[in-house]
Coordinates of C-alpha atoms and ligand atoms in Angstrom, one line a residue:
M1 CA -6.2 -6.2 5.3
C2 CA -9.7 -6.8 4.2
G3 CA -12.0 -4.2 2.8
I4 CA -15.7 -3.5 4.7
L5 CA -18.8 -1.5 3.9
G6 CA -21.9 -0.1 5.1
Y7 CA -24.7 1.6 4.1
T8 CA -28.1 3.2 4.7
G9 CA -30.3 4.6 3.0
E10 CA -33.5 4.2 0.5
R11 CA -31.8 2.4 -2.3
Q12 CA -30.9 -1.5 -2.5
A13 CA -27.7 -2.4 0.0
S14 CA -26.5 -5.3 -1.7
D15 CA -26.6 -3.5 -5.1
I16 CA -24.6 -0.4 -3.2
L17 CA -22.5 -3.0 -1.4
L18 CA -21.5 -5.4 -4.4
S19 CA -20.1 -2.3 -6.3
G20 CA -18.6 -0.8 -3.5
L21 CA -16.4 -3.9 -2.5
A22 CA -15.5 -4.5 -6.1
K23 CA -13.2 -1.4 -5.8
L24 CA -12.2 -2.4 -2.5
E25 CA -10.8 -6.1 -3.4
Y26 CA -7.4 -5.1 -3.6
R27 CA -7.6 -5.4 0.2
G28 CA -8.0 -9.0 0.0
Y29 CA -9.8 -11.5 -1.8
D30 CA -9.9 -14.9 -0.1
S31 CA -13.6 -14.3 0.6
A32 CA -16.6 -12.1 0.1
G33 CA -19.9 -11.6 1.5
L34 CA -23.1 -9.3 3.0
A35 CA -25.5 -8.7 5.8
V36 CA -28.5 -6.7 5.3
L37 CA -30.9 -5.9 7.7
D38 CA -34.5 -5.8 6.8
N39 CA -38.0 -5.7 8.8
G40 CA -35.8 -7.0 11.8
N41 CA -34.3 -9.6 10.4
I42 CA -30.8 -10.2 8.9
K43 CA -30.0 -11.8 6.1
I44 CA -26.1 -13.0 5.2
A45 CA -24.6 -14.1 2.0
K46 CA -21.0 -14.7 1.9
N47 CA -18.4 -17.5 0.3
K48 CA -15.0 -18.3 0.5
G49 CA -13.2 -16.8 -3.1
R50 CA -14.2 -13.8 -5.0
L51 CA -16.7 -11.9 -5.2
K52 CA -17.8 -13.0 -8.2
I53 CA -18.8 -15.9 -7.0
L54 CA -21.1 -14.1 -4.7
E55 CA -22.3 -11.7 -7.1
E56 CA -23.3 -14.8 -8.9
R57 CA -25.1 -16.7 -6.3
I58 CA -27.2 -13.0 -5.5
K59 CA -27.8 -12.6 -9.4
A60 CA -29.2 -16.1 -9.0
G61 CA -31.4 -15.4 -6.6
Q62 CA -30.2 -15.7 -3.4
E63 CA -32.1 -13.6 -1.2
I64 CA -30.7 -11.0 -0.1
S65 CA -33.0 -7.7 -0.2
G66 CA -33.1 -4.4 2.4
T67 CA -32.0 -1.1 2.7
C68 CA -29.7 -1.6 5.2
G69 CA -26.5 -3.8 5.4
I70 CA -22.6 -4.3 5.5
G71 CA -20.2 -6.1 3.2
H72 CA -16.6 -7.4 3.2
T73 CA -14.0 -8.8 1.1
R74 CA -11.6 -10.9 3.3
W75 CA -7.4 -11.1 3.5
A76 CA -7.4 -13.9 6.0
T77 CA -5.3 -13.4 9.1
H78 CA -6.9 -15.6 11.3
G79 CA -8.7 -19.0 10.1
E80 CA -8.0 -20.0 6.4
P81 CA -9.9 -19.2 3.6
S82 CA -13.6 -20.8 4.1
D83 CA -17.2 -20.1 3.8
I84 CA -17.7 -20.5 7.9
N85 CA -14.6 -18.2 8.4
A86 CA -15.5 -15.6 5.7
H87 CA -17.7 -12.1 6.8
P88 CA -20.2 -11.1 8.2
L89 CA -19.8 -13.2 11.6
W90 CA -23.0 -13.1 14.1
S91 CA -23.9 -13.6 17.8
D92 CA -25.8 -16.4 18.3
D93 CA -29.3 -15.1 18.0
M94 CA -28.1 -12.7 15.5
S95 CA -28.6 -9.6 17.5
V96 CA -24.9 -8.5 16.5
V97 CA -23.4 -9.1 13.2
A98 CA -20.1 -7.2 11.8
V99 CA -17.3 -7.5 9.5
H100 CA -14.1 -6.4 11.0
N101 CA -10.6 -5.6 9.2
G102 CA -7.6 -6.2 11.7
I103 CA -6.2 -8.6 14.3
V104 CA -7.8 -9.2 17.8
E105 CA -4.6 -9.9 19.6
N106 CA -6.5 -10.9 22.7
Y107 CA -9.0 -13.0 21.1
R108 CA -7.9 -15.9 23.0
E109 CA -9.1 -14.1 26.0
I110 CA -11.7 -13.4 25.0
K111 CA -13.3 -16.5 23.8
N112 CA -12.2 -18.4 27.1
M113 CA -14.0 -14.8 29.4
L114 CA -17.0 -15.7 27.4
A115 CA -17.5 -19.6 27.3
N116 CA -17.7 -19.2 31.0
Y117 CA -21.1 -17.3 30.2
G118 CA -22.2 -20.4 27.8
Y119 CA -20.5 -18.5 24.3
E120 CA -19.6 -21.2 21.8
F121 CA -17.5 -20.5 18.6
Y122 CA -18.8 -22.0 15.1
S123 CA -15.7 -19.9 13.3
Q124 CA -11.6 -19.8 13.6
T125 CA -11.8 -16.0 13.8
D126 CA -10.8 -13.4 15.9
T127 CA -13.3 -11.5 14.5
E128 CA -16.0 -14.0 16.1
A129 CA -14.8 -13.3 19.7
A130 CA -14.8 -9.3 19.2
V131 CA -18.3 -10.0 17.7
K132 CA -19.5 -12.3 20.6
L133 CA -17.9 -9.7 23.3
I134 CA -19.7 -6.7 21.4
D135 CA -23.1 -9.0 21.8
F136 CA -22.1 -9.6 25.7
Y137 CA -22.3 -6.0 26.3
Y138 CA -25.3 -5.4 24.1
K139 CA -27.3 -7.8 26.2
Q140 CA -27.0 -6.2 29.0
E141 CA -28.6 -2.6 28.3
K142 CA -29.7 -3.2 24.7
N143 CA -27.7 -0.4 24.0
P144 CA -25.1 -0.3 20.8
L145 CA -22.7 2.5 21.5
K146 CA -22.6 1.2 25.2
A147 CA -22.1 -2.4 23.9
I148 CA -19.1 -1.1 21.2
T149 CA -17.4 1.1 23.7
Q150 CA -17.3 -1.2 26.3
A151 CA -16.0 -3.9 24.2
I152 CA -13.6 -1.9 21.8
K153 CA -12.1 -1.2 25.7
K154 CA -11.5 -4.6 26.2
I155 CA -10.2 -5.5 22.8
E156 CA -6.2 -5.5 21.8
G157 CA -5.1 -5.1 18.7
S158 CA -5.8 -3.0 15.7
Y159 CA -9.3 -2.8 13.9
C160 CA -12.3 -1.6 12.4
F161 CA -15.6 -3.1 13.1
V162 CA -18.9 -2.3 10.8
L163 CA -21.8 -3.5 12.7
L164 CA -25.8 -4.3 12.5
F165 CA -27.6 -4.8 15.3
K166 CA -30.8 -6.7 14.7
D167 CA -33.0 -4.2 17.1
F168 CA -32.0 -1.0 15.2
P169 CA -33.5 -0.8 11.8
N170 CA -31.6 1.3 9.1
E171 CA -28.6 2.0 11.5
V172 CA -25.4 0.9 10.6
W173 CA -22.3 1.3 13.7
G174 CA -18.4 1.5 13.2
A175 CA -15.3 1.9 15.5
R176 CA -11.7 1.8 14.7
K177 CA -8.5 1.5 16.2
D178 CA -5.3 2.0 13.8
L179 CA -7.1 1.3 10.5
P180 CA -8.5 3.3 8.2
L181 CA -12.3 3.9 8.2
I182 CA -14.4 6.6 6.1
A183 CA -18.0 7.9 6.4
G184 CA -20.0 9.2 3.8
Q185 CA -23.1 11.7 3.4
G186 CA -25.3 11.8 1.3
K187 CA -28.9 12.5 0.2
G188 CA -30.7 10.1 2.6
E189 CA -28.1 8.1 2.9
S190 CA -24.7 7.3 4.5
F191 CA -21.9 4.8 4.0
L192 CA -19.3 3.6 5.4
A193 CA -15.9 2.4 4.0
S194 CA -12.2 1.1 4.2
D195 CA -11.2 3.5 1.7
V196 CA -13.1 6.6 -0.2
S197 CA -12.9 4.7 -3.7
A198 CA -15.4 2.2 -2.8
I199 CA -18.1 5.1 -2.4
L200 CA -16.8 7.8 -5.3
Q201 CA -19.7 6.7 -7.2
D202 CA -21.9 7.8 -4.5
T203 CA -20.7 10.8 -2.5
R204 CA -17.8 13.1 -2.4
Q205 CA -18.7 14.6 1.0
V206 CA -16.7 12.2 3.7
Y207 CA -15.7 12.5 7.4
Y208 CA -12.3 10.6 8.3
L209 CA -12.4 9.0 11.3
D210 CA -10.0 9.4 13.9
N211 CA -8.5 6.6 16.4
M212 CA -10.8 5.1 18.9
E213 CA -14.5 6.9 17.6
I214 CA -17.3 5.8 16.8
V215 CA -19.9 6.1 14.1
Q216 CA -23.4 5.5 14.1
L217 CA -24.8 5.7 10.4
K218 CA -29.1 6.4 9.9
K219 CA -30.6 7.2 6.5
G220 CA -28.6 10.8 5.6
L221 CA -27.2 11.2 9.0
V222 CA -24.0 10.4 10.5
R223 CA -23.1 10.9 13.8
F224 CA -19.8 9.9 15.9
F225 CA -19.0 9.5 19.2
D226 CA -16.0 9.1 21.9
T227 CA -15.5 5.7 24.1
E228 CA -16.7 7.5 26.9
G229 CA -20.3 8.0 24.5
Y230 CA -20.2 11.4 23.8
A231 CA -21.1 13.3 21.0
K232 CA -18.0 14.6 18.7
H233 CA -18.2 17.2 16.1
K234 CA -16.1 16.1 13.0
E235 CA -15.8 18.6 9.6
L236 CA -17.1 17.0 6.5
S237 CA -14.2 16.7 3.3
E238 CA -14.7 17.0 -0.1
V239 CA -12.8 14.2 -2.0
T240 CA -11.4 16.0 -5.1
W241 CA -9.8 13.3 -7.1
D242 CA -11.1 11.6 -10.2
A243 CA -13.2 8.0 -10.2
Q244 CA -12.4 8.1 -13.7
A245 CA -8.7 7.2 -12.9
A246 CA -9.1 4.1 -11.2
E247 CA -10.6 2.4 -13.9
K248 CA -8.5 0.6 -16.6
G249 CA -9.1 3.0 -19.5
G250 CA -8.8 0.5 -22.3
F251 CA -5.4 -1.7 -21.1
E252 CA -6.0 -5.4 -20.3
H253 CA -5.0 -4.8 -16.5
F254 CA -4.4 -1.9 -14.1
M255 CA -0.7 -2.6 -13.7
M256 CA -0.5 -2.1 -16.9
K257 CA -2.2 0.9 -17.1
E258 CA -0.4 2.2 -14.2
I259 CA 2.9 1.5 -15.7
H260 CA 1.9 3.9 -18.4
E261 CA 0.5 6.9 -15.7
Q262 CA 4.0 6.9 -14.6
A263 CA 5.6 9.6 -17.1
R264 CA 2.3 11.6 -15.1
A265 CA 2.6 10.8 -11.6
V266 CA 6.0 12.0 -11.8
K267 CA 5.4 15.0 -13.7
D268 CA 2.4 15.6 -11.6
T269 CA 4.6 15.0 -8.1
F270 CA 7.5 16.8 -9.1
G271 CA 4.9 19.7 -9.9
S272 CA 3.6 19.9 -6.7
V273 CA 6.6 21.4 -5.4
F274 CA 8.0 23.2 -7.7
H275 CA 6.7 26.9 -8.2
S276 CA 8.0 30.2 -9.3
N277 CA 11.2 27.9 -10.9
K278 CA 12.2 26.7 -7.2
I279 CA 11.6 23.9 -5.1
D280 CA 9.0 25.2 -2.4
L281 CA 8.5 22.7 0.7
G282 CA 7.3 25.7 3.4
E283 CA 4.2 23.9 3.7
M284 CA 5.9 20.9 4.7
G285 CA 7.5 23.2 7.6
L286 CA 11.2 22.2 5.9
T287 CA 12.4 25.6 6.5
D288 CA 16.0 26.0 5.6
E289 CA 16.8 26.6 9.2
R290 CA 15.5 23.1 9.8
I291 CA 17.7 21.6 6.9
K292 CA 20.6 23.0 7.7
A293 CA 20.2 21.6 11.3
I294 CA 19.2 18.1 10.2
S295 CA 22.3 15.6 11.5
Q296 CA 20.9 12.4 10.3
I297 CA 18.4 11.0 8.3
Y298 CA 16.3 7.6 8.7
I299 CA 14.2 6.3 5.7
I300 CA 11.7 4.0 7.4
A301 CA 9.5 1.9 4.9
C302 CA 8.1 -1.5 3.4
G303 CA 8.7 -3.4 0.5
S304 CA 8.9 -1.2 -2.8
A305 CA 8.5 2.1 -1.1
Y306 CA 12.0 0.5 1.1
H307 CA 13.3 0.0 -2.3
A308 CA 12.6 4.0 -3.4
G309 CA 13.8 4.8 0.1
A310 CA 17.3 2.7 -0.9
V311 CA 17.4 5.0 -4.0
A312 CA 17.1 7.9 -2.2
Q313 CA 19.8 6.5 0.4
Y314 CA 22.2 6.9 -2.1
V315 CA 21.1 10.1 -3.5
I316 CA 20.6 12.0 -0.6
E317 CA 24.2 11.2 0.6
D318 CA 25.7 12.0 -2.6
L319 CA 23.7 15.4 -3.6
A320 CA 23.5 17.1 0.4
K321 CA 26.2 14.8 2.1
I322 CA 23.9 14.0 5.1
P323 CA 24.3 10.3 6.6
V324 CA 21.3 8.6 5.7
R325 CA 20.1 5.2 6.9
I326 CA 17.4 2.5 5.4
E327 CA 15.4 0.8 7.6
L328 CA 12.9 -1.9 7.2
A329 CA 9.6 -0.5 9.0
S330 CA 8.8 -4.3 10.4
E331 CA 12.6 -3.7 12.1
F332 CA 12.6 -0.4 13.4
R333 CA 9.7 -0.4 15.4
Y334 CA 11.0 -3.0 17.5
R335 CA 14.9 -1.5 17.4
N336 CA 16.2 0.3 20.3
M337 CA 18.3 2.4 18.4
P338 CA 20.0 5.5 20.1
M339 CA 18.5 8.6 17.6
D340 CA 19.7 12.0 17.5
K341 CA 17.0 14.5 18.1
N342 CA 18.1 16.6 15.2
A343 CA 17.4 13.4 12.8
L344 CA 14.6 13.5 10.5
A345 CA 12.8 10.4 10.2
I346 CA 11.3 10.0 6.3
I347 CA 8.7 7.6 6.0
I348 CA 7.3 6.5 2.9
S349 CA 4.2 4.6 2.3
Q350 CA 1.7 4.5 -0.5
S351 CA -1.1 3.3 1.2
G352 CA 0.0 5.6 4.3
E353 CA -2.5 2.5 6.2
T354 CA 1.1 0.1 6.4
A355 CA 0.7 -1.3 10.2
D356 CA 5.0 -1.8 10.6
T357 CA 5.3 1.5 8.8
L358 CA 3.0 3.2 11.2
A359 CA 4.3 1.7 14.2
A360 CA 7.8 2.3 13.1
M361 CA 6.3 6.1 12.6
R362 CA 5.2 6.5 16.0
R363 CA 8.2 5.1 17.8
A364 CA 10.5 7.7 15.9
K365 CA 7.8 10.2 17.3
E366 CA 8.3 8.7 20.8
N367 CA 12.0 9.1 20.4
K368 CA 11.0 13.3 19.4
I369 CA 12.1 12.8 15.8
N370 CA 10.6 14.5 13.5
T371 CA 8.7 12.9 10.8
L372 CA 8.1 13.4 7.3
A373 CA 6.0 11.5 5.4
I374 CA 5.5 11.1 1.9
V375 CA 2.6 9.0 1.3
N376 CA 0.2 8.7 -2.0
V377 CA -3.2 8.6 -0.2
V378 CA -4.5 11.4 1.2
G379 CA -6.0 11.2 4.9
S380 CA -4.4 8.0 5.5
T381 CA -3.3 7.5 9.2
I382 CA 0.3 7.8 8.6
A383 CA -0.8 11.2 6.6
R384 CA -2.0 12.7 9.2
E385 CA -0.3 11.4 11.9
A386 CA 3.2 12.3 10.6
D387 CA 4.5 16.1 11.2
S388 CA 4.5 17.0 8.1
V389 CA 3.6 15.3 4.5
F390 CA 5.1 15.3 1.1
Y391 CA 2.2 13.7 -1.2
T392 CA 3.2 11.9 -4.0
M393 CA 0.3 12.6 -6.9
A394 CA 0.3 8.8 -8.5
G395 CA -3.4 9.1 -8.2
P396 CA -5.4 5.6 -6.6
E397 CA -3.7 2.7 -7.4
I398 CA -5.5 -0.8 -8.0
A399 CA -2.9 -3.2 -9.1
V400 CA -1.5 -5.2 -6.2
A401 CA 1.9 -4.6 -7.3
T402 CA 3.3 -0.6 -7.2
T403 CA 4.2 0.8 -10.1
K404 CA 3.3 4.6 -10.6
A405 CA 3.4 5.3 -6.9
Y406 CA 7.1 4.0 -6.5
S407 CA 8.0 6.2 -9.3
A408 CA 6.0 8.9 -7.6
Q409 CA 8.2 8.1 -3.8
L410 CA 11.4 8.3 -6.2
I411 CA 10.7 12.0 -7.3
A412 CA 9.6 13.3 -3.8
S413 CA 12.9 11.7 -2.5
Y414 CA 14.9 13.4 -5.8
V415 CA 13.4 16.5 -4.5
L416 CA 14.1 16.5 -1.1
A417 CA 17.8 15.9 -1.8
V418 CA 18.4 18.9 -4.3
K419 CA 16.4 20.8 -1.6
F420 CA 18.7 19.6 0.8
A421 CA 22.1 19.9 -0.8
Q422 CA 21.1 23.5 -2.0
V423 CA 20.5 24.5 1.3
R424 CA 23.1 23.0 2.9
G425 CA 25.1 24.4 -0.1
T426 CA 26.5 21.3 -1.1
I427 CA 25.6 21.9 -4.6
D428 CA 26.0 25.3 -6.4
E429 CA 23.3 27.5 -8.1
L430 CA 24.0 25.7 -11.7
Q431 CA 24.2 22.1 -10.2
C432 CA 20.3 22.8 -8.8
E433 CA 19.4 24.2 -12.3
N434 CA 20.7 21.1 -14.0
L435 CA 19.5 18.7 -11.5
I436 CA 15.8 20.2 -11.4
S437 CA 15.9 20.5 -15.3
E438 CA 17.4 16.7 -15.4
I439 CA 14.3 15.7 -13.4
Q440 CA 11.9 17.9 -15.9
K441 CA 13.1 15.5 -18.5
L442 CA 12.1 12.1 -16.5
P443 CA 8.4 11.8 -17.9
E444 CA 9.4 12.2 -21.5
K445 CA 12.1 9.8 -21.0
I446 CA 9.9 7.0 -19.2
D447 CA 7.4 7.7 -22.2
E448 CA 10.4 6.9 -24.7
I449 CA 11.3 3.9 -22.8
L450 CA 7.2 2.6 -23.2
D451 CA 7.4 3.4 -27.0
E452 CA 10.3 0.6 -27.0
K453 CA 8.5 -1.8 -24.7
E454 CA 7.8 -4.7 -27.5
P455 CA 10.7 -7.1 -27.7
L456 CA 10.2 -7.1 -23.5
E457 CA 7.2 -9.0 -24.3
E458 CA 9.1 -11.5 -26.4
I459 CA 12.1 -12.2 -24.3
A460 CA 9.6 -12.6 -21.3
Q461 CA 8.2 -15.8 -23.3
K462 CA 11.9 -17.9 -22.6
F463 CA 11.1 -17.4 -18.5
V464 CA 7.6 -18.8 -18.7
N465 CA 9.0 -22.2 -17.5
A466 CA 12.1 -20.7 -15.4
R467 CA 12.2 -21.0 -11.4
N468 CA 15.0 -18.8 -10.4
A469 CA 16.3 -15.0 -11.3
F470 CA 19.3 -13.1 -10.2
Y471 CA 19.0 -9.4 -10.3
L472 CA 22.3 -7.7 -9.8
G473 CA 23.6 -4.1 -9.6
R474 CA 25.9 -1.8 -7.7
N475 CA 25.0 1.5 -5.7
I476 CA 21.2 3.1 -6.7
D477 CA 21.8 0.2 -9.3
Y478 CA 21.7 -2.2 -6.3
A479 CA 18.3 -0.4 -5.0
V480 CA 16.5 -1.0 -8.2
A481 CA 17.2 -4.3 -8.7
M482 CA 15.8 -5.3 -5.0
E483 CA 12.6 -3.5 -7.1
G484 CA 12.8 -5.6 -10.2
S485 CA 13.4 -8.6 -8.5
L486 CA 10.0 -8.1 -6.4
K487 CA 8.2 -6.9 -9.3
M488 CA 8.7 -10.1 -10.8
K489 CA 8.6 -12.5 -8.1
E490 CA 5.6 -10.9 -6.8
I491 CA 3.4 -10.9 -9.9
S492 CA 4.8 -14.4 -11.5
Y493 CA 5.8 -16.3 -8.9
L494 CA 9.1 -17.0 -10.5
H495 CA 11.3 -17.1 -7.5
S496 CA 13.9 -13.9 -7.8
E497 CA 16.8 -12.4 -5.7
A498 CA 18.5 -9.3 -5.9
C499 CA 21.5 -9.2 -5.1
A500 CA 24.4 -6.7 -4.6
A501 CA 26.8 -7.5 -7.7
G502 CA 29.7 -7.8 -5.9
E503 CA 28.2 -10.0 -3.3
M504 CA 27.7 -12.8 -6.1
K505 CA 30.8 -14.4 -5.1
H506 CA 30.1 -14.7 -1.6
G507 CA 27.7 -17.7 -2.2
P508 CA 24.7 -16.7 -4.5
I509 CA 26.8 -18.0 -7.5
S510 CA 26.3 -21.5 -6.6
L511 CA 22.8 -21.4 -7.3
I512 CA 23.8 -20.2 -11.0
E513 CA 22.5 -23.0 -13.5
R514 CA 22.2 -23.0 -17.6
G515 CA 20.0 -20.5 -18.7
M516 CA 18.9 -18.3 -15.7
L517 CA 17.9 -15.4 -16.0
V518 CA 20.5 -13.3 -14.2
A519 CA 19.8 -9.5 -14.8
G520 CA 22.0 -6.5 -14.8
I521 CA 21.6 -3.2 -14.0
M522 CA 24.0 -0.6 -15.7
T523 CA 23.7 3.1 -15.0
Q524 CA 26.5 4.5 -13.3
K525 CA 29.6 5.4 -15.8
D526 CA 32.0 4.4 -13.1
L527 CA 30.8 1.0 -12.0
Y528 CA 30.3 0.0 -15.8
Q529 CA 33.3 -2.1 -15.8
K530 CA 32.5 -3.8 -12.0
I531 CA 29.2 -4.7 -12.9
A532 CA 30.3 -6.0 -16.2
S533 CA 33.0 -8.4 -14.8
N534 CA 30.0 -9.8 -12.3
M535 CA 27.7 -9.9 -15.1
L536 CA 30.5 -11.8 -17.2
E537 CA 31.3 -14.4 -14.2
A538 CA 27.4 -15.3 -14.1
K539 CA 27.6 -15.9 -18.2
S540 CA 30.3 -18.6 -17.9
R541 CA 28.3 -20.1 -15.8
G542 CA 26.1 -20.4 -18.2
A543 CA 23.6 -17.5 -17.0
F544 CA 21.1 -15.9 -19.2
L545 CA 22.6 -12.1 -19.5
F546 CA 19.6 -9.5 -19.4
V547 CA 21.4 -6.0 -19.3
V548 CA 19.5 -3.0 -18.8
S549 CA 21.9 -0.4 -19.6
T550 CA 22.1 3.3 -20.4
R551 CA 22.7 4.4 -24.1
G552 CA 26.2 4.8 -24.8
C553 CA 28.0 2.0 -22.2
K554 CA 29.7 0.1 -24.4
Y555 CA 30.3 -2.9 -22.1
L556 CA 28.9 -6.7 -22.7
K557 CA 27.6 -5.8 -26.2
E558 CA 28.8 -8.6 -28.0
E559 CA 28.2 -11.0 -24.6
A560 CA 24.5 -10.3 -23.2
D561 CA 21.9 -12.2 -24.4
F562 CA 19.5 -9.3 -24.3
I563 CA 20.1 -5.0 -23.5
F564 CA 18.0 -2.8 -23.4
N565 CA 19.0 0.7 -23.9
I566 CA 17.6 3.3 -21.9
P567 CA 18.2 7.3 -22.3
E568 CA 20.7 9.4 -20.5
T569 CA 19.9 11.0 -17.5
D570 CA 21.8 12.9 -14.3
E571 CA 22.6 9.1 -12.9
H572 CA 21.3 10.2 -9.8
F573 CA 17.6 9.7 -11.3
S574 CA 18.7 7.0 -13.7
A575 CA 16.4 4.6 -11.1
S576 CA 13.5 6.6 -12.8
L577 CA 14.5 5.1 -16.3
S578 CA 15.8 1.6 -15.0
V579 CA 13.0 0.1 -13.2
I580 CA 10.4 0.4 -16.1
P581 CA 11.8 -2.1 -18.1
L582 CA 12.2 -4.0 -15.0
Q583 CA 8.7 -3.5 -14.5
L584 CA 7.3 -4.4 -17.6
M585 CA 9.5 -8.6 -17.5
G586 CA 7.8 -8.8 -14.4
Y587 CA 4.5 -7.7 -16.0
Y588 CA 4.9 -9.9 -19.1
V589 CA 6.3 -12.9 -17.5
A590 CA 3.4 -12.8 -15.3
V591 CA 0.7 -12.6 -18.6
A592 CA 2.9 -15.2 -20.3
R593 CA 2.4 -17.1 -17.4
K594 CA -1.2 -16.6 -17.4
L595 CA -1.4 -15.5 -13.8
D596 CA -3.9 -12.7 -12.4
V597 CA -1.6 -10.1 -12.6
D598 CA -3.3 -7.1 -10.7
K599 CA -4.4 -9.1 -7.4
P600 CA -1.5 -11.9 -7.2
R601 CA -1.9 -14.7 -4.6
N602 CA -1.5 -14.2 -0.8
L603 CA -1.1 -10.5 -1.0
A604 CA -3.1 -7.5 -0.7
K605 CA -2.8 -4.0 -1.7
S606 CA -2.6 -2.9 1.7
V607 CA -0.7 -4.4 4.4
T608 CA -2.9 -3.0 7.6
V609 CA -1.4 -6.0 9.9
E610 CA 1.4 -6.9 11.4
Ligands
F6R701 C1 5.2 -4.6 -4.2 C2 3.9 -3.4 -2.9 C3 4.4 -3.4 -1.7 C4 4.5 -2.6 -1.4 C5 4.6 -2.5 0.9 C6 4.5 -1.6 1.5 O1 4.9 -4.2 -5.5 O2 3.4 -2.6 -3.4 O3 5.4 -4.0 -1.4 O4 5.3 -1.4 -1.4 O5 3.5 -3.0 0.9 O6 3.1 -0.5 1.0 P1 3.0 0.6 1.5 O7 3.6 2.1 0.4 O8 1.1 1.6 1.3 O9 3.4 1.2 2.7

């Protein structure tokens, strides 16, 4: 994970870097640091903990002036969060100073090799090995480009480096493999960043670096090289999305703001593929012929994106009658599965940078399987490497716990399900029209649920000291239970498990204790009675029954401790509504426990390490 930045220009680098790092803190917040190059001297300020500690130290007078510098916000992989392991890291004479995102897998081997030349190591990081390897090559010819190209040929793993060389004033260097790096072009200044949001206040003119590219920044000048050191031409892109969208807009937390943006995310995502009263997937290369030929679908993703895929599995199978397998990317990447050449792999990822998802997609491509990525971040690695892309229109998502991107992923999968069903003739035109009209009504219904959220805040207070919870469902409701349970545990630290309701009796039921929160999701009419029985089994063992059910469901009226009714919709699309009260429950319990909702401990927004 980690967020990295570089700047060279006329302004004070520390100001630019601190404000950019604030936008990147979602990528990790175990430590923060800056290095600034000034008159042949490199000054460093870094510490364990949040960026605001660093900001306070600099405000209090830590000397860090200069107009060329690099910055870092860390999610620790090698070495505990500490001042010494914080980035930037340096070579012994400070010739080379760098920040790094990613993992140097062969760092032990590199350290052993360098130790033979007298190098010593002061941190527990893998990064220090890479910095000193670059320094080793740099010492030979004092040529940054040669040093970087030689080093990255030796380094294994995935990485982005942003570097300063003491003898090269006003220059910042960078290199990437598998992790994102963006170069920004301003007037008389230039930038490097892990993510566009960090430089958007300064420039909208950006270059997306490709794998194994090296970049050199000078004031207002950006140059690219390949691993042989040859200069490369790249096209400048204009970023069109709104920087305001990344601010809190009056809400206490980004998560609550993003929960309220779901109706818009759903509407925009659907609107992006609905033209002249038709679902149009032409831009994704999904012609009718191609759709008819699909023999099998693999949906591959991690975390909440996987949960969205689990909903998609039920919906696509039921509407389009295509067999669908849902796969955890971290497992899929190491499976040796025979795959049909006419299969379609649907890759779901908000960030488009999740390491396992990217590796799994590459594996599908190695098997000559066509890949379609459902991605939120434009220009991300998965978006660029997939055969085709369905962009969700959630806009920048800042809270670590996803909400609006998940909702947009659901819509993308409904669109695919309906279109596949229509083309393959498993639904008729009237059914297709009705399904589309139901999707179009979802934004209004989501807002209706949000208008009725108040009682959830009160109920959440009951679980401030709770230790365990269960989320039960069947079919689509089980897929939503997984997401509801993850939302609860990741931000409130209340241990929670989702269980396919029918599985309770096969073991998990022994965990039920008096007062324990058991949430049941009931949106599938044919299964109302079944899930009601499972909930009653929990009730008779003392559970507190929290039910999310469709208006009109008559079950558990007497027995439930709390019922939240959601508006009726076509049952295929119920996840878009039932997930809202579950997101809110997670949020309210976390707030009641006074936790850092937007930045839960140990997590980062984009998991770019394995
Ligand atoms: C949970 C959450 C994560 C992500 C997962 C995949 O709220 O956000 O579980 O869904 O890390 O990330 P992306 O979608 O960026 O591939």
